[in-house]
Amino acid sequence: QVQLVESGGGLVQPGGSLRLSCAASGSIFSINAMGWYRQAPGKERELVASITSSGGTNYADSVKGRFTISRDNAKNTVYLQMNSLKPEDTAVYSCNARVAGGFRDLVAGQFYDYWGQGTQVTVSS
């Protein structure tokens, strides 16, 4: 089993910044990719940003140029630096990790998705 612990959410004014962190622990042999998703009231969950083990990144169009995703492989931790925040960014942000539980899983390309419980980000004046 894998656990993801998120931190850094809170209340911030429009134009402000916030930094989210997510640390993965448990039965982890390797992590193929990690990412951040968000879900606002009345809306579907959407991908905000993701990063692969090789460092490749992907961002939602709505956050390009404002958000930056990064990771510390040694700590199995992913970060999301959010700048120039807008009220539209208000949502519950959840961390995701694609995990190989053992060497055999890695060889077979078998990864499993795990999710954190989510952290609230509110952008309001």
Tab-separated table of C-alpha atoms in Angstrom:
chain	number	residue	atom	x	y	z
A	1	GLN	CA	0.000	0.000	0.000
A	2	VAL	CA	1.057	3.570	-0.695
A	3	GLN	CA	0.203	6.708	1.218
A	4	LEU	CA	0.309	10.257	-0.113
A	5	VAL	CA	0.417	13.165	2.322
A	6	GLU	CA	-0.307	16.654	1.017
A	7	SER	CA	0.405	20.001	2.622
A	8	GLY	CA	0.516	23.693	1.779
A	9	GLY	CA	-3.107	24.482	1.018
A	10	GLY	CA	-4.849	27.505	2.446
A	11	LEU	CA	-6.344	30.917	1.782
A	12	VAL	CA	-4.565	33.395	-0.468
A	13	GLN	CA	-5.491	36.687	-2.131
A	14	PRO	CA	-5.751	37.026	-5.910
A	15	GLY	CA	-2.282	37.504	-7.373
A	16	GLY	CA	-0.681	35.707	-4.467
A	17	SER	CA	1.358	32.517	-4.339
A	18	LEU	CA	1.111	29.139	-2.684
A	19	ARG	CA	3.345	26.061	-2.653
A	20	LEU	CA	1.876	22.571	-2.340
A	21	SER	CA	3.857	19.495	-1.321
A	22	CYS	CA	3.050	15.795	-1.575
A	23	ALA	CA	5.176	13.019	-0.086
A	24	ALA	CA	4.657	9.378	-1.036
A	25	SER	CA	5.512	6.496	1.277
A	26	GLY	CA	4.852	2.771	1.634
A	27	SER	CA	5.440	-0.116	-0.765
A	28	ILE	CA	7.246	1.834	-3.450
A	29	PHE	CA	9.859	0.373	-5.744
A	30	SER	CA	9.704	3.226	-8.212
A	31	ILE	CA	7.389	6.056	-9.202
A	32	ASN	CA	6.723	6.488	-12.897
A	33	ALA	CA	4.994	9.838	-12.577
A	34	MET	CA	3.370	12.191	-10.099
A	35	GLY	CA	0.824	14.894	-10.624
A	36	TRP	CA	-1.646	17.344	-9.209
A	37	TYR	CA	-5.360	17.354	-9.929
A	38	ARG	CA	-8.058	19.723	-8.746
A	39	GLN	CA	-11.811	19.717	-8.420
A	40	ALA	CA	-13.940	22.802	-7.896
A	41	PRO	CA	-17.568	22.696	-6.702
A	42	GLY	CA	-19.850	21.600	-9.522
A	43	LYS	CA	-16.960	20.716	-11.811
A	44	GLU	CA	-15.161	17.531	-12.782
A	45	ARG	CA	-11.689	16.715	-11.539
A	46	GLU	CA	-9.030	17.961	-13.936
A	47	LEU	CA	-5.306	17.516	-14.375
A	48	VAL	CA	-3.358	20.591	-13.300
A	49	ALA	CA	0.208	19.410	-13.845
A	50	SER	CA	2.211	16.200	-14.019
A	51	ILE	CA	5.858	15.199	-14.068
A	52	THR	CA	7.496	11.947	-15.157
A	53	SER	CA	10.470	10.176	-13.630
A	54	SER	CA	12.631	11.587	-16.415
A	55	GLY	CA	11.518	15.140	-15.664
A	56	GLY	CA	9.036	15.713	-18.453
A	57	THR	CA	6.166	18.008	-17.490
A	58	ASN	CA	2.634	18.672	-18.637
A	59	TYR	CA	0.336	21.538	-17.658
A	60	ALA	CA	-3.275	22.465	-18.121
A	61	ASP	CA	-3.635	25.430	-20.466
A	62	SER	CA	-5.261	27.456	-17.705
A	63	VAL	CA	-2.158	27.332	-15.488
A	64	LYS	CA	0.683	27.509	-18.011
A	65	GLY	CA	3.102	30.274	-17.133
A	66	ARG	CA	1.751	30.529	-13.586
A	67	PHE	CA	2.270	27.089	-12.020
A	68	THR	CA	5.449	25.019	-11.849
A	69	ILE	CA	5.647	21.340	-10.924
A	70	SER	CA	8.851	19.776	-9.621
A	71	ARG	CA	9.933	16.648	-7.771
A	72	ASP	CA	12.563	15.301	-5.425
A	73	ASN	CA	13.032	11.663	-6.408
A	74	ALA	CA	15.100	10.845	-3.324
A	75	LYS	CA	12.208	11.924	-1.103
A	76	ASN	CA	9.397	10.667	-3.358
A	77	THR	CA	7.966	14.147	-3.138
A	78	VAL	CA	6.300	16.376	-5.697
A	79	TYR	CA	5.732	20.124	-5.416
A	80	LEU	CA	3.422	22.585	-7.089
A	81	GLN	CA	4.437	26.237	-7.014
A	82	MET	CA	1.390	28.354	-7.779
A	83	ASN	CA	1.894	32.009	-8.671
A	84	SER	CA	-0.462	34.754	-9.846
A	85	LEU	CA	-3.369	32.879	-8.330
A	86	LYS	CA	-6.883	33.636	-9.527
A	87	PRO	CA	-10.279	33.014	-7.916
A	88	GLU	CA	-10.854	30.397	-10.621
A	89	ASP	CA	-8.010	28.367	-9.094
A	90	THR	CA	-10.106	27.740	-5.984
A	91	ALA	CA	-10.513	23.973	-5.628
A	92	VAL	CA	-9.511	20.884	-3.713
A	93	TYR	CA	-6.082	19.877	-4.975
A	94	SER	CA	-5.167	16.183	-4.887
A	95	CYS	CA	-1.831	14.492	-5.398
A	96	ASN	CA	-1.485	11.439	-7.635
A	97	ALA	CA	1.356	8.951	-8.015
A	98	ARG	CA	1.822	6.078	-10.465
A	99	VAL	CA	3.728	3.432	-8.530
A	100	ALA	CA	5.499	0.168	-9.280
A	101	GLY	CA	5.385	-1.898	-6.088
A	102	GLY	CA	8.327	-4.118	-6.968
A	103	PHE	CA	10.957	-4.912	-9.541
A	104	ARG	CA	8.651	-7.335	-11.357
A	105	ASP	CA	6.027	-4.618	-11.695
A	106	LEU	CA	8.604	-2.253	-13.119
A	107	VAL	CA	9.808	-4.793	-15.676
A	108	ALA	CA	6.224	-5.531	-16.708
A	109	GLY	CA	5.343	-1.848	-16.899
A	110	GLN	CA	2.671	-2.398	-14.261
A	111	PHE	CA	1.909	0.792	-12.352
A	112	TYR	CA	-0.889	1.591	-9.935
A	113	ASP	CA	-2.464	4.963	-9.241
A	114	TYR	CA	-2.650	6.282	-5.681
A	115	TRP	CA	-4.299	9.451	-4.424
A	116	GLY	CA	-3.923	11.786	-1.490
A	117	GLN	CA	-6.915	13.001	0.489
A	118	GLY	CA	-6.717	16.489	-0.992
A	119	THR	CA	-5.954	19.964	0.294
A	120	GLN	CA	-8.178	23.023	-0.057
A	121	VAL	CA	-6.894	26.044	-1.960
A	122	THR	CA	-9.045	29.158	-1.748
A	123	VAL	CA	-8.241	32.321	-3.704
A	124	SER	CA	-10.346	35.222	-2.490
A	125	SER	CA	-10.107	38.834	-1.391
